[in-house]
């Protein structure tokens, strides 16, 4: 069974307050899937790279909101099908 997240929209990266935007929920899920802690953060970076994020980790999603929206929705679509760590990266690589 897949993980379901709301569609990520450009304006989500500019939100302040309220419910957590979908991209933060997706990031949290990736970190947990990767094993929490340092392993989880490294896994999240691998997934973002596999999905096509070409920027340094210090580049904010807000500054590249259109691109970040595409990347997170790509990850979202694959997470709906699988939570297998390797398969997730593999499938994202085929979509890039």
mmCIF file of C-alpha atoms in Angstrom:
data_model
loop_
_atom_site.group_PDB
_atom_site.id
_atom_site.type_symbol
_atom_site.label_atom_id
_atom_site.label_comp_id
_atom_site.label_asym_id
_atom_site.label_seq_id
_atom_site.Cartn_x
_atom_site.Cartn_y
_atom_site.Cartn_z
ATOM 1 C CA UNK A 1 0.000 0.000 0.000
ATOM 2 C CA UNK A 2 1.302 3.427 -0.930
ATOM 3 C CA UNK A 3 1.736 6.657 0.943
ATOM 4 C CA UNK A 4 -0.673 9.366 -0.089
ATOM 5 C CA UNK A 5 0.187 13.041 0.048
ATOM 6 C CA UNK A 6 -1.601 16.088 -1.272
ATOM 7 C CA UNK A 7 -0.299 17.506 -4.524
ATOM 8 C CA UNK A 8 2.558 19.956 -4.002
ATOM 9 C CA UNK A 9 1.899 23.461 -5.351
ATOM 10 C CA UNK A 10 4.348 26.317 -5.878
ATOM 11 C CA UNK A 11 2.681 28.424 -3.212
ATOM 12 C CA UNK A 12 3.336 25.671 -0.623
ATOM 13 C CA UNK A 13 6.963 26.767 -0.523
ATOM 14 C CA UNK A 14 5.960 30.270 0.539
ATOM 15 C CA UNK A 15 3.535 29.241 3.307
ATOM 16 C CA UNK A 16 4.097 30.406 6.834
ATOM 17 C CA UNK A 17 2.046 28.842 9.597
ATOM 18 C CA UNK A 18 -0.918 26.517 9.367
ATOM 19 C CA UNK A 19 -0.714 22.847 8.444
ATOM 20 C CA UNK A 20 2.582 21.439 7.256
ATOM 21 C CA UNK A 21 2.802 21.708 3.491
ATOM 22 C CA UNK A 22 2.966 18.431 1.538
ATOM 23 C CA UNK A 23 6.652 18.751 0.606
ATOM 24 C CA UNK A 24 7.618 18.788 4.299
ATOM 25 C CA UNK A 25 5.488 15.701 4.927
ATOM 26 C CA UNK A 26 7.170 13.991 1.964
ATOM 27 C CA UNK A 27 10.612 14.941 3.288
ATOM 28 C CA UNK A 28 9.722 13.547 6.719
ATOM 29 C CA UNK A 29 8.528 10.291 5.142
ATOM 30 C CA UNK A 30 11.765 9.975 3.149
ATOM 31 C CA UNK A 31 13.896 10.573 6.238
ATOM 32 C CA UNK A 32 11.940 7.936 8.148
ATOM 33 C CA UNK A 33 12.174 5.524 5.217
ATOM 34 C CA UNK A 34 15.921 6.107 5.088
ATOM 35 C CA UNK A 35 16.373 5.229 8.742
ATOM 36 C CA UNK A 36 16.026 8.537 10.564
ATOM 37 C CA UNK A 37 19.065 10.525 11.708
ATOM 38 C CA UNK A 38 22.017 10.960 9.360
ATOM 39 C CA UNK A 39 21.054 7.916 7.285
ATOM 40 C CA UNK A 40 17.588 9.349 6.751
ATOM 41 C CA UNK A 41 18.901 12.737 5.644
ATOM 42 C CA UNK A 42 21.377 11.100 3.269
ATOM 43 C CA UNK A 43 18.612 8.960 1.818
ATOM 44 C CA UNK A 44 16.399 12.037 1.316
ATOM 45 C CA UNK A 45 19.248 13.703 -0.600
ATOM 46 C CA UNK A 46 19.653 10.588 -2.777
ATOM 47 C CA UNK A 47 15.937 10.547 -3.548
ATOM 48 C CA UNK A 48 15.878 14.248 -4.425
ATOM 49 C CA UNK A 49 18.868 13.743 -6.720
ATOM 50 C CA UNK A 50 17.249 10.705 -8.365
ATOM 51 C CA UNK A 51 14.121 12.796 -8.946
ATOM 52 C CA UNK A 52 16.171 15.466 -10.710
ATOM 53 C CA UNK A 53 17.049 18.034 -8.020
ATOM 54 C CA UNK A 54 20.437 19.303 -9.163
ATOM 55 C CA UNK A 55 21.030 21.952 -6.518
ATOM 56 C CA UNK A 56 23.156 21.986 -3.394
ATOM 57 C CA UNK A 57 21.305 21.162 -0.202
ATOM 58 C CA UNK A 58 21.615 24.799 0.930
ATOM 59 C CA UNK A 59 19.619 26.032 -2.076
ATOM 60 C CA UNK A 60 16.130 26.742 -0.788
ATOM 61 C CA UNK A 61 13.106 25.189 -2.397
ATOM 62 C CA UNK A 62 11.503 28.638 -2.319
ATOM 63 C CA UNK A 63 14.155 30.047 -4.641
ATOM 64 C CA UNK A 64 13.414 27.245 -7.139
ATOM 65 C CA UNK A 65 9.721 26.747 -6.340
ATOM 66 C CA UNK A 66 8.613 25.719 -9.848
ATOM 67 C CA UNK A 67 11.354 23.082 -10.099
ATOM 68 C CA UNK A 68 10.843 21.911 -6.511
ATOM 69 C CA UNK A 69 7.124 21.481 -7.205
ATOM 70 C CA UNK A 70 7.869 19.163 -10.129
ATOM 71 C CA UNK A 71 10.456 17.199 -8.145
ATOM 72 C CA UNK A 72 8.258 16.674 -5.080
ATOM 73 C CA UNK A 73 5.241 15.687 -7.161
ATOM 74 C CA UNK A 74 7.406 13.156 -8.973
ATOM 75 C CA UNK A 75 8.513 11.707 -5.613
ATOM 76 C CA UNK A 76 4.901 11.809 -4.416
ATOM 77 C CA UNK A 77 3.720 9.773 -7.409
ATOM 78 C CA UNK A 78 6.316 7.055 -6.818
ATOM 79 C CA UNK A 79 5.696 6.956 -3.043
ATOM 80 C CA UNK A 80 2.068 6.158 -3.856
ATOM 81 C CA UNK A 81 3.303 2.922 -5.464
ATOM 82 C CA UNK A 82 6.248 1.822 -3.320
ATOM 83 C CA UNK A 83 8.081 2.415 -0.056
ATOM 84 C CA UNK A 84 10.941 0.096 -0.962
ATOM 85 C CA UNK A 85 14.063 2.252 -0.554
ATOM 86 C CA UNK A 86 15.935 0.960 -3.575
ATOM 87 C CA UNK A 87 12.900 0.646 -5.825
ATOM 88 C CA UNK A 88 11.884 4.227 -5.058
ATOM 89 C CA UNK A 89 15.238 5.573 -6.252
ATOM 90 C CA UNK A 90 15.243 3.202 -9.221
ATOM 91 C CA UNK A 91 11.761 4.275 -10.370
ATOM 92 C CA UNK A 92 12.578 7.956 -9.952
ATOM 93 C CA UNK A 93 15.624 7.450 -12.151
ATOM 94 C CA UNK A 94 13.420 6.152 -14.947
ATOM 95 C CA UNK A 95 11.181 9.247 -14.715
ATOM 96 C CA UNK A 96 13.971 11.837 -14.818
#
